[in-house]
Tab-separated table of N, CA and C in Angstrom:
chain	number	residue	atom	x	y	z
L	1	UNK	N	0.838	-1.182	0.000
L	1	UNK	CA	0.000	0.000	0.000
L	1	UNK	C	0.879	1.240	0.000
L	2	UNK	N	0.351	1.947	-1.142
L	2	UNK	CA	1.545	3.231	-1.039
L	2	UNK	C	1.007	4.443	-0.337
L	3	UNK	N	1.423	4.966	0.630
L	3	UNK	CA	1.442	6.051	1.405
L	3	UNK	C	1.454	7.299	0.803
L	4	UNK	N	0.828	8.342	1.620
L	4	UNK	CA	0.816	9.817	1.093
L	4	UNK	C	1.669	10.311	2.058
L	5	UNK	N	2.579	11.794	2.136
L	5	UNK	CA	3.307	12.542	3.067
L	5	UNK	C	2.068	12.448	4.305
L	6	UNK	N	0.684	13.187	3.966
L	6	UNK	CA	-0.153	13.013	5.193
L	6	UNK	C	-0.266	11.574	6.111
L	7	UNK	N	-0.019	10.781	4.996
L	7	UNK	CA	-0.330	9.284	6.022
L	7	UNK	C	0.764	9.045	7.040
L	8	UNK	N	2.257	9.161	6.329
L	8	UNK	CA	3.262	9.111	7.219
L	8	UNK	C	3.438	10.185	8.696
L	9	UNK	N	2.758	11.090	8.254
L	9	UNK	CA	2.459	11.980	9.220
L	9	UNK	C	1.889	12.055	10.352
L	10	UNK	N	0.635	11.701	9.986
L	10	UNK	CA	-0.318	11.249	10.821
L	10	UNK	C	0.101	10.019	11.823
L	11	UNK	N	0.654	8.818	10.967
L	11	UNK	CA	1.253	7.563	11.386
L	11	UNK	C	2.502	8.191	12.820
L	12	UNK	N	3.699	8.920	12.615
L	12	UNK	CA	3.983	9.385	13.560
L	12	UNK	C	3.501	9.798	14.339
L	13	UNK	N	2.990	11.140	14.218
L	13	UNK	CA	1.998	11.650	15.731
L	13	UNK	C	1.271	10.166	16.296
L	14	UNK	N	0.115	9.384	15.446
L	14	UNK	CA	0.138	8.511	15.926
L	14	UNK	C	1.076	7.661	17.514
L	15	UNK	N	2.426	7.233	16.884
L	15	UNK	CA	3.085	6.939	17.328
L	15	UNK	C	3.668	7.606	18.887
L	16	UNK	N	3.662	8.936	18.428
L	16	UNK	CA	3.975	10.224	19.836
L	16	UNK	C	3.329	10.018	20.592
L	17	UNK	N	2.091	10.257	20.687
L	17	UNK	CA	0.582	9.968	21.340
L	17	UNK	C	1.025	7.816	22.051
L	18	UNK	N	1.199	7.336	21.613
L	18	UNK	CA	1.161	6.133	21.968
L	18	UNK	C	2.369	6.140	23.144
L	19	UNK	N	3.607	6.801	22.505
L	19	UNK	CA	4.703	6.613	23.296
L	19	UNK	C	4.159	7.676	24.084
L	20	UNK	N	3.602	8.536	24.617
L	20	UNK	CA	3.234	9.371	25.878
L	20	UNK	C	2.510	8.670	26.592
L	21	UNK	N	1.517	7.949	26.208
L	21	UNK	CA	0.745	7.009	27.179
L	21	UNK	C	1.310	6.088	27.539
L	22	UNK	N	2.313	5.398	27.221
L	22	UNK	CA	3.173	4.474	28.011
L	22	UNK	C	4.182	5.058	28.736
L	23	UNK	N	4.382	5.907	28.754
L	23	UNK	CA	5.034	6.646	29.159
L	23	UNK	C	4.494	6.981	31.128
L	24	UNK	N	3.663	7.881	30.469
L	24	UNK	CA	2.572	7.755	31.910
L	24	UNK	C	2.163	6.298	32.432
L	25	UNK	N	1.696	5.399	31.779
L	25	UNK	CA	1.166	4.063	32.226
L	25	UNK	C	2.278	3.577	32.928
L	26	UNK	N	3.592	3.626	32.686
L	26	UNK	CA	4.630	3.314	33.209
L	26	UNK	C	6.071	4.150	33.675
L	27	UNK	N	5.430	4.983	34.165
L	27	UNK	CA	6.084	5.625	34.877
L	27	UNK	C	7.567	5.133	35.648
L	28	UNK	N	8.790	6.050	35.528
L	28	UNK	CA	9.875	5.378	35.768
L	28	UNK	C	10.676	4.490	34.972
L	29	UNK	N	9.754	3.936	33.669
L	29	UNK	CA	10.564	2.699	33.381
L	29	UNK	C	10.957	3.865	32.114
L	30	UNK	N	11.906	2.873	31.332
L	30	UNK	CA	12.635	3.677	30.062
L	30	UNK	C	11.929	2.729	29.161
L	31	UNK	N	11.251	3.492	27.842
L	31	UNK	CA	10.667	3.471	26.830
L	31	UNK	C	11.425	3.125	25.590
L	32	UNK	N	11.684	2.013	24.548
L	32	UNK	CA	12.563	1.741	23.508
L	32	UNK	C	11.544	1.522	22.271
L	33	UNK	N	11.427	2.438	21.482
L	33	UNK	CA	10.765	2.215	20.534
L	33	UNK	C	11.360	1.458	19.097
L	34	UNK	N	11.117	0.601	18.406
L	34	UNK	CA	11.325	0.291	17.557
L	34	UNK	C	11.023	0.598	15.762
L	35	UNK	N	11.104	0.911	14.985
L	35	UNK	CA	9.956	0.921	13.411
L	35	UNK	C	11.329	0.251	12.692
L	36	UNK	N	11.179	0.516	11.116
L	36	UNK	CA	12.438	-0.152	10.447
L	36	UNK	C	12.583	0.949	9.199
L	37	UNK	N	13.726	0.829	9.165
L	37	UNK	CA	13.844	1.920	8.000
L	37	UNK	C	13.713	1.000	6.612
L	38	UNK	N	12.964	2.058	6.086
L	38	UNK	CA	12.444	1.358	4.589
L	38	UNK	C	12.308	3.055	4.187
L	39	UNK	N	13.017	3.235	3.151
L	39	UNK	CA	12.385	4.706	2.275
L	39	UNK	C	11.335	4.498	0.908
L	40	UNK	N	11.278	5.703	1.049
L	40	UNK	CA	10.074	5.256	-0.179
L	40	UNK	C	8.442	5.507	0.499
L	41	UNK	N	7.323	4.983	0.214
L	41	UNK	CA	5.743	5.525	0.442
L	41	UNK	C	5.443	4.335	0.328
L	42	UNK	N	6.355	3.047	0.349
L	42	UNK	CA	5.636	1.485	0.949
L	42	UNK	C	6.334	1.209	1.928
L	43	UNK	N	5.310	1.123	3.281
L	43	UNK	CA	6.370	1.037	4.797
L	43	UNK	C	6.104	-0.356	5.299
L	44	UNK	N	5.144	-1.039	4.664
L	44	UNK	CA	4.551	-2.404	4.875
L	44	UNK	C	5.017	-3.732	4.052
L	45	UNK	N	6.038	-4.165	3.988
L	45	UNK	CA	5.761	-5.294	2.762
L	45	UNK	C	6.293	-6.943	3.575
L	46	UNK	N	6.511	-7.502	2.379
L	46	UNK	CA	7.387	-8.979	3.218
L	46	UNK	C	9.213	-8.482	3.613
L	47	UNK	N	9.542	-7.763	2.862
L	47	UNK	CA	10.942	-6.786	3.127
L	47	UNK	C	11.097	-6.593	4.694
L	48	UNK	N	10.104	-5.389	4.939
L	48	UNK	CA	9.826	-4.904	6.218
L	48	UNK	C	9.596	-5.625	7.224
L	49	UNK	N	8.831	-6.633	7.009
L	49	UNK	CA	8.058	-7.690	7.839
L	49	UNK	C	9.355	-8.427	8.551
L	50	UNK	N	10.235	-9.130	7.611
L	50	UNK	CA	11.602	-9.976	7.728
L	50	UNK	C	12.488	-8.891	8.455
L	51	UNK	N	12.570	-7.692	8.495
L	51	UNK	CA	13.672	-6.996	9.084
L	51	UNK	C	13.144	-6.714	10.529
L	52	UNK	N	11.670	-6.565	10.595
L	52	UNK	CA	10.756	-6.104	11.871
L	52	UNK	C	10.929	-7.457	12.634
L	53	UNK	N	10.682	-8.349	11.559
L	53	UNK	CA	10.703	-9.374	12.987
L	53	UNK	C	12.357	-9.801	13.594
L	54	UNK	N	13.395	-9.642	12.895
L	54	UNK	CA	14.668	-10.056	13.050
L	54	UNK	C	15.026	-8.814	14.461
L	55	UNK	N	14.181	-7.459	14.286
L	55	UNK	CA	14.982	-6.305	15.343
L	55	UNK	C	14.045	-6.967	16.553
L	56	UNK	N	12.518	-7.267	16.495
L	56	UNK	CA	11.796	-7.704	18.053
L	56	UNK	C	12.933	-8.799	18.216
L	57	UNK	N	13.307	-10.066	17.823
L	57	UNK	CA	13.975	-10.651	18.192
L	57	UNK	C	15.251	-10.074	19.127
L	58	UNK	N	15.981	-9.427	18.122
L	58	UNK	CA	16.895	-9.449	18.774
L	58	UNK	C	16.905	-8.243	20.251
L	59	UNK	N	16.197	-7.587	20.356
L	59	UNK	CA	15.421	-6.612	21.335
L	59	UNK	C	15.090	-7.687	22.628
L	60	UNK	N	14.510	-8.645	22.221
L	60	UNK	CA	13.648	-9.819	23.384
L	60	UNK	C	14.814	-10.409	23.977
L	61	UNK	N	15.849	-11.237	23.120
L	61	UNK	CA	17.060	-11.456	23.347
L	61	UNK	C	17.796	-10.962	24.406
L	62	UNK	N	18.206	-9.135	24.012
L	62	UNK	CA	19.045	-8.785	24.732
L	62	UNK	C	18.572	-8.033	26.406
L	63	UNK	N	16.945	-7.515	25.863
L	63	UNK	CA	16.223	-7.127	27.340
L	63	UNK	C	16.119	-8.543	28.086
L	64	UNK	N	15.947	-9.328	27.689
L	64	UNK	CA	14.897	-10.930	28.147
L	64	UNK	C	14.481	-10.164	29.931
L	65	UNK	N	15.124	-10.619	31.103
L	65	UNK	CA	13.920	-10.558	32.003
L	65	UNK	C	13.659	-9.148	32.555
L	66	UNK	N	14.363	-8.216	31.685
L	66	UNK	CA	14.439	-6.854	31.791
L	66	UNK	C	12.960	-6.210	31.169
L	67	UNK	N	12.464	-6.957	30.596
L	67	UNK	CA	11.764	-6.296	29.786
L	67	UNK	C	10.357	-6.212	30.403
L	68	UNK	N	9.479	-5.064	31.383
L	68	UNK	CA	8.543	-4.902	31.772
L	68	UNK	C	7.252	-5.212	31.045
L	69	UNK	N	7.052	-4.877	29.659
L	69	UNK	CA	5.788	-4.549	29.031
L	69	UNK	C	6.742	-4.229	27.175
L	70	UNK	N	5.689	-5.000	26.459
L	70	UNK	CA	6.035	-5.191	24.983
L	70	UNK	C	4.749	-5.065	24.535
L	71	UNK	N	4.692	-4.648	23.529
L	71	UNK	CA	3.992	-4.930	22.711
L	71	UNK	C	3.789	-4.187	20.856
L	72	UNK	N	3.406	-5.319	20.263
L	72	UNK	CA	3.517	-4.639	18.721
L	72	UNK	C	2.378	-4.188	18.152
L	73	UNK	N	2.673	-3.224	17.107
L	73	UNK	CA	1.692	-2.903	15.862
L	73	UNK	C	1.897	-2.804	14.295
L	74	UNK	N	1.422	-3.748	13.708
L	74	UNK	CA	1.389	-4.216	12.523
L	74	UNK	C	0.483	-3.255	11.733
L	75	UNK	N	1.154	-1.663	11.268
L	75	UNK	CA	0.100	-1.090	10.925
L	75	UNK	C	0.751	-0.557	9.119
L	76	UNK	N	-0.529	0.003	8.326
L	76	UNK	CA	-0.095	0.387	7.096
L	76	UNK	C	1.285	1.183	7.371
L	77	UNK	N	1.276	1.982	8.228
L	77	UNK	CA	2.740	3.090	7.949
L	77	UNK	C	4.035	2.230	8.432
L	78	UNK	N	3.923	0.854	8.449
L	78	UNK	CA	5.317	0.457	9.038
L	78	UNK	C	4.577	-0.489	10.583
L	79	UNK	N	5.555	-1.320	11.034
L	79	UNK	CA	5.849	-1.868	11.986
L	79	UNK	C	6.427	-1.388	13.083
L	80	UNK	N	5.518	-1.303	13.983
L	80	UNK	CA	6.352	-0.338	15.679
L	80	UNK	C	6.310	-1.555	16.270
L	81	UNK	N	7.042	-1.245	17.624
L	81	UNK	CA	7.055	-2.359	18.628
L	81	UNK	C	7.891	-1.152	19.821
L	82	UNK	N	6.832	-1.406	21.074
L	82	UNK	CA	7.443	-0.412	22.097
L	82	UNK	C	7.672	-1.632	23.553
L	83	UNK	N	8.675	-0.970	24.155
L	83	UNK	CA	9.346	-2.146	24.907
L	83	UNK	C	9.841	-1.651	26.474
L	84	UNK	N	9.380	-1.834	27.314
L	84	UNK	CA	9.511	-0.875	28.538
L	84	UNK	C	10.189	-1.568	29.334
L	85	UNK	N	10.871	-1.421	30.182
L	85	UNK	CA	12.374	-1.963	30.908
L	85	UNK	C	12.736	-0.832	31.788
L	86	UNK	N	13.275	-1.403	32.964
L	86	UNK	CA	13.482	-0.741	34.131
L	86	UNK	C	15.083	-0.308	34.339
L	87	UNK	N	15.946	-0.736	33.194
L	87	UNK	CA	17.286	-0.016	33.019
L	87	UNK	C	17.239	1.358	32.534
L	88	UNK	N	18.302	2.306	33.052
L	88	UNK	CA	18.195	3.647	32.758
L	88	UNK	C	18.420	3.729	31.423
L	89	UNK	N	17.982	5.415	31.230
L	89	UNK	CA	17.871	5.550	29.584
L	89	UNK	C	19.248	5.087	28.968
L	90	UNK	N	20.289	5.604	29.527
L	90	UNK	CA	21.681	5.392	29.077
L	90	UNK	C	21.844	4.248	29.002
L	91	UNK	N	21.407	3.296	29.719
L	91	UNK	CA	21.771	1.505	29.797
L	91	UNK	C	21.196	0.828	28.947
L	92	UNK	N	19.761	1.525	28.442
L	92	UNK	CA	19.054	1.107	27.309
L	92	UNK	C	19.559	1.440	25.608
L	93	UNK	N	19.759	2.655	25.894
L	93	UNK	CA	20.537	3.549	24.506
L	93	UNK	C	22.045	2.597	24.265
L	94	UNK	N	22.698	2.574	24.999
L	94	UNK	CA	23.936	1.545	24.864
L	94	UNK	C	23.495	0.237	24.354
L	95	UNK	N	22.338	-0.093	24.927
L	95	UNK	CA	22.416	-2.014	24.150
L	95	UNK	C	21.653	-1.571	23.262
L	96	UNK	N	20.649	-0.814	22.487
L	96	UNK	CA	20.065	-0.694	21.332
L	96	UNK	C	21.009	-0.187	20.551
L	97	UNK	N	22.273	0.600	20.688
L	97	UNK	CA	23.060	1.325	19.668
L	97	UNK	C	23.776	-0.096	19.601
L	98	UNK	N	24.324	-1.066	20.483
L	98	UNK	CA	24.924	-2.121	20.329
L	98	UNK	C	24.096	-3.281	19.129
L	99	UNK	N	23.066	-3.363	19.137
L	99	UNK	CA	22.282	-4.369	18.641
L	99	UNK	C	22.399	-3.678	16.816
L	100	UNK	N	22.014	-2.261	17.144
L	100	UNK	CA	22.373	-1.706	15.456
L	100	UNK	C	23.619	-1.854	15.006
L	101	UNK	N	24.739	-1.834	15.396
L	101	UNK	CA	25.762	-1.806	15.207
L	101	UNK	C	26.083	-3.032	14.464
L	102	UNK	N	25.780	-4.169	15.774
L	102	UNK	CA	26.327	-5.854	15.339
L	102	UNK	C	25.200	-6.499	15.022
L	103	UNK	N	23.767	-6.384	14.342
L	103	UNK	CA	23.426	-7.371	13.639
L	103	UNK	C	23.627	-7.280	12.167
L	104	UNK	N	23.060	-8.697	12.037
L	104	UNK	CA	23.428	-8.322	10.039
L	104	UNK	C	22.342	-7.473	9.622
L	105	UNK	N	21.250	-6.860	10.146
L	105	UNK	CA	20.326	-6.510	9.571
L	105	UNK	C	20.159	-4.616	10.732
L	106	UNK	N	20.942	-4.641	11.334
L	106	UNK	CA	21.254	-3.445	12.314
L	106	UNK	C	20.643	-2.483	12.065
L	107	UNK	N	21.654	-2.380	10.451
L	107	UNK	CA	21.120	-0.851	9.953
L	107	UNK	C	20.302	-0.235	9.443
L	108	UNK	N	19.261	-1.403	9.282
L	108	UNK	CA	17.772	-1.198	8.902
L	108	UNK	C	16.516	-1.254	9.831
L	109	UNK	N	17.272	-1.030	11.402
L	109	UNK	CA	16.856	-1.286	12.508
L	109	UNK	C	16.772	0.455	13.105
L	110	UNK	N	15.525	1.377	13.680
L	110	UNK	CA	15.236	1.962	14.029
L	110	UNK	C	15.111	1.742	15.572
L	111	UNK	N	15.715	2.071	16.085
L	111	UNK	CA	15.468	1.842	17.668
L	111	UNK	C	16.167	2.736	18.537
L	112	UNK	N	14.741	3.862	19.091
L	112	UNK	CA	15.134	4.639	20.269
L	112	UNK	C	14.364	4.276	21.117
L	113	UNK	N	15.378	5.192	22.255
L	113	UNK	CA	15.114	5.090	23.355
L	113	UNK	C	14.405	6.881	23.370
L	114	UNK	N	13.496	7.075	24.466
L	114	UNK	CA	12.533	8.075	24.642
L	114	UNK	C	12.997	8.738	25.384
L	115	UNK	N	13.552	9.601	25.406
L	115	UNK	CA	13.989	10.577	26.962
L	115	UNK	C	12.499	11.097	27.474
L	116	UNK	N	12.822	11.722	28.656
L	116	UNK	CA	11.844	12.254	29.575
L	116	UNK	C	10.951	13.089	28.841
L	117	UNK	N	11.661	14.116	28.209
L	117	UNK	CA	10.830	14.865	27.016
L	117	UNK	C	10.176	14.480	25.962
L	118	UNK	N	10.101	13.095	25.487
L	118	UNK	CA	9.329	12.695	24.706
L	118	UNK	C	10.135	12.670	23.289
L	119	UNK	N	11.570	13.247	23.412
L	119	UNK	CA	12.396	13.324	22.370
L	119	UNK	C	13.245	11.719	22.475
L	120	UNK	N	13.958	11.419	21.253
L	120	UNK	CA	14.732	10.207	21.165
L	120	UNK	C	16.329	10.492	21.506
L	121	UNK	N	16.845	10.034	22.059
L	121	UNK	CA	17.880	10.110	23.052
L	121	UNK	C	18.773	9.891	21.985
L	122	UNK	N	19.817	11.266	21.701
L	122	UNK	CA	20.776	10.801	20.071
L	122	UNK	C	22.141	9.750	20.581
L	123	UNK	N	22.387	9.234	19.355
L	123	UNK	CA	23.435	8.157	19.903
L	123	UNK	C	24.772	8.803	20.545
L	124	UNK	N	24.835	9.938	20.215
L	124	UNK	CA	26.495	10.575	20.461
L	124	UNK	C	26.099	10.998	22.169
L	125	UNK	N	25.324	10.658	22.928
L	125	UNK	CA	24.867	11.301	24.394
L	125	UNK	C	25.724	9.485	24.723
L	126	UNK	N	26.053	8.877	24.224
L	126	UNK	CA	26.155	7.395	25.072
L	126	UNK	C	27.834	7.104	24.321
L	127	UNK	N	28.279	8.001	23.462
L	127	UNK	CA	29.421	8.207	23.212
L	127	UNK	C	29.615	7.101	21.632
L	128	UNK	N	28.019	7.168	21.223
L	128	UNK	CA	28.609	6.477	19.791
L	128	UNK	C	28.398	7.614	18.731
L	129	UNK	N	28.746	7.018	17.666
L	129	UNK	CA	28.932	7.873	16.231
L	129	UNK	C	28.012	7.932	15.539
L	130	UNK	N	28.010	8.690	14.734
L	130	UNK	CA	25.946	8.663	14.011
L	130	UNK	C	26.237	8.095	13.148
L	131	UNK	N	25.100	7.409	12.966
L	131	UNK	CA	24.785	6.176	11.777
L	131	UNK	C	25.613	6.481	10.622
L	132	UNK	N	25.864	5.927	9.649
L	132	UNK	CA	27.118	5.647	8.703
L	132	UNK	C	26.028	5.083	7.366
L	133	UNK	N	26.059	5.879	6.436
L	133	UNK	CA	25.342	5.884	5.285
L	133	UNK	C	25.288	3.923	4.736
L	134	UNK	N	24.126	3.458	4.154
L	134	UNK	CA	24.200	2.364	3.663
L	134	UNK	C	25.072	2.267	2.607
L	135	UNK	N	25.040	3.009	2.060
L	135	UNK	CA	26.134	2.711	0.958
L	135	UNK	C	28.012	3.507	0.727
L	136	UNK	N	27.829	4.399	1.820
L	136	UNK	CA	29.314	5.025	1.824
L	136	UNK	C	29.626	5.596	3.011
L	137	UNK	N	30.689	5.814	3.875
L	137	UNK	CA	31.090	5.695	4.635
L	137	UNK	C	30.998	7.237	5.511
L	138	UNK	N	30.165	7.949	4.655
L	138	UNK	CA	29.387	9.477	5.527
L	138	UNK	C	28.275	9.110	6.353
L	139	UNK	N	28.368	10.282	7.221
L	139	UNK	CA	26.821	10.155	7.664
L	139	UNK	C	26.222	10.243	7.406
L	140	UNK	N	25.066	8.626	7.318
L	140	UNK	CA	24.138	9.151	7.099
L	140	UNK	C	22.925	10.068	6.345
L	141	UNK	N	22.806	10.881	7.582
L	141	UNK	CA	21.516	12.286	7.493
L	141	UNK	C	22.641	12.992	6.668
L	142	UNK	N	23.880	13.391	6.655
L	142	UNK	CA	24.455	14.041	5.165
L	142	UNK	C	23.577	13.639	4.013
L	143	UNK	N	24.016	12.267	3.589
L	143	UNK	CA	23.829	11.792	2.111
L	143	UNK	C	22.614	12.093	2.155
L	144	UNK	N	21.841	11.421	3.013
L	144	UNK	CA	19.863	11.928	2.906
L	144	UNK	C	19.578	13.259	2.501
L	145	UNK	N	20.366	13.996	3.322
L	145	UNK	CA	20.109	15.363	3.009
L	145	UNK	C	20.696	16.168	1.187
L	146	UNK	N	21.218	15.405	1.071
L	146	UNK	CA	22.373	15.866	-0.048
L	146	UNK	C	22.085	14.962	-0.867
L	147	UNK	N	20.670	14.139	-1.274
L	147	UNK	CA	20.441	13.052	-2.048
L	147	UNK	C	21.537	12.609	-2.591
L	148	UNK	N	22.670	11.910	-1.804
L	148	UNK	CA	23.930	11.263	-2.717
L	148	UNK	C	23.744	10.411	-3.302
L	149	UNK	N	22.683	9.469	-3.123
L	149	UNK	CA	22.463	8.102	-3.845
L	149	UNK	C	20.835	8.061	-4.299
L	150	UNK	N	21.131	7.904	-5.088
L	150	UNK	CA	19.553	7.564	-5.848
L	150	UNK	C	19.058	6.274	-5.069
L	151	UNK	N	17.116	6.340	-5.196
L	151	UNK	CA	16.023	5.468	-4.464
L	151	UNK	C	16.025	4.651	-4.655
L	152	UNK	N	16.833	4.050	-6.149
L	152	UNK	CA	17.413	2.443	-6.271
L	152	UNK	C	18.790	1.706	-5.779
L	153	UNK	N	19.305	2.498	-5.967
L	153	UNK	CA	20.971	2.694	-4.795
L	153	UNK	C	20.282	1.810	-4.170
L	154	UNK	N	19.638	2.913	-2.863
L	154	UNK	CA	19.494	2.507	-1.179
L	154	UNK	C	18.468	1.281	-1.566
L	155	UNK	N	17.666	1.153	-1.898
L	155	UNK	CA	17.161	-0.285	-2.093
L	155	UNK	C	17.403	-1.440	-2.613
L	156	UNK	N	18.248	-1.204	-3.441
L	156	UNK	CA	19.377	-2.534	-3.852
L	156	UNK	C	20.452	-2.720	-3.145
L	157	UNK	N	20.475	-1.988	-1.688
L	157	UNK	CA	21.602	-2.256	-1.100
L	157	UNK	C	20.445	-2.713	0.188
L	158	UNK	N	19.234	-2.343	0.488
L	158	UNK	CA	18.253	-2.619	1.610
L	158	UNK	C	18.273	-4.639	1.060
L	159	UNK	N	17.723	-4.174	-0.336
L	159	UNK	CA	17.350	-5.889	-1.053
L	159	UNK	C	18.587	-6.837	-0.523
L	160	UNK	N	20.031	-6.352	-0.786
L	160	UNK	CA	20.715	-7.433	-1.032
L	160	UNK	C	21.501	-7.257	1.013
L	161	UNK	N	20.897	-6.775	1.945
L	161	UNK	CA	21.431	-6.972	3.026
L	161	UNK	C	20.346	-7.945	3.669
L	162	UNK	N	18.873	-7.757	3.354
L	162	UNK	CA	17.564	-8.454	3.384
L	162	UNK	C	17.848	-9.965	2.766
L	163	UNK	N	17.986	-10.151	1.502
L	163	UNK	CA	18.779	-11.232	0.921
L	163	UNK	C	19.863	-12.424	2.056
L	164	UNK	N	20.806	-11.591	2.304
L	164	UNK	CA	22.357	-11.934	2.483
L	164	UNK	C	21.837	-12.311	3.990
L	165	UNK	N	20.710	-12.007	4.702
L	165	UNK	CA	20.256	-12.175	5.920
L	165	UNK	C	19.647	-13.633	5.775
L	166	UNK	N	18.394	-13.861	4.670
L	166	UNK	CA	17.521	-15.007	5.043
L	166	UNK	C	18.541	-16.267	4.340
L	167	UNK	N	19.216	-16.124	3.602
L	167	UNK	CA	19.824	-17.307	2.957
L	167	UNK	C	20.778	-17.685	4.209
C-alpha cells in the first residue's frame, strides 16, 4: 500500500501519542521504541516484515527478564514495537546502539530510546557515532540530506542486506 506525506504523518503523531501514554502508564521505566527503515511511500511489505521481525527478536534477546511490558503494531505506515524496561535511559541507549551496530540486519533497525521529554535520546549522548550511510562511509543524514544516492541505490543495497540475511 503506497502512502501519502499526510499518512506518514499522521502515522507518527500517531506513534507520539502512543509513546506518551506508556510513558505515563509506566512511569519510571525507560521506553525503547522500535519501526524499520524502509524509504520510499511502501512502509509495509514482506521486506519490512523480515527486518521487523529479526529487530523484536533481537530486542527480546538482549532485554529478556528486563523487559517490563512489549507490545507490537502491525500497521499500514510500518511496523512499531514499544518495549519498557526498568534499566536507565543510558543503559538502554547503549544495548540498542549495540544491537544496530552488530546485527546483520542493524542498519535497517530503528530503535530509540525516549527521553523524559518525549524526544529520542541521540546516539552521540552514550558516546557512539551517528549512523554511517548504507552505501558510503558518511553520515548518514548528510547523504539523505544531499540526495547522494539515488532510491534504487538505497534499495538494492536494503534488497541485497535483506537477501544476504535469510539465505
Amino acid at each position: 500500500m503506497e502512502l501519502t506525506l499526510d499518512d506518514l504523518l499522521a502515522g507518527r503523531d500517531e506513534r507520539v501519542r502512543h509513546q506518551q501514554e506508556l510513558q505515563r502508564r509506566y512511569p519510571g521505566s525507560t521506553l525503547v521504541c522500535l519501526t524499520v527503515i524502509m524509504p520510499g511511500n511502501v512502509k509495509r511489505n514482506s521486506r519490512s516484515l523480515i527486518v521487523a521481525g529479526a529487530a523484536l527478536s533481537a530486542l527480546v534477546a538482549r532485554f529478556g527478564s528486563d523487559i517490563l511490558h512489549i507490545e507490537t503494531r502491525d500497521l499500514p505506515t510500518g511496523f512499531e514495537a514499544f518495549l519498557l524496561t526498568p534499566l536507565s535511559r543510558e543503559e538502554a541507549k547503549r544495548a540498542v546502539c549495540r544491537i544496530e551496530n552488530t546485527h546483520p540486519l542493524g542498519r535497517l533497525f530503528d530503535l530509540d530510546v525516549i527521553g523524559k521529554d518525549g524526544a529520542p535520546i541521540p546516539r552521540e549522548s552514550v558516546g557512539e557515532s551517528p549512523r554511517k550511510c548504507l552505501l558510503c562511509d558518511h553520515d548518514a543524514r548528510w547523504c539523505m540530506r544531499n540526495h547522494t544516492h539515488t532510491r534504487e541505490e538505497v534499495q538494492a543495497r536494503i534488497d541485497q542486506l535483506i537477501e544476504d540475511y535469510v539465505r
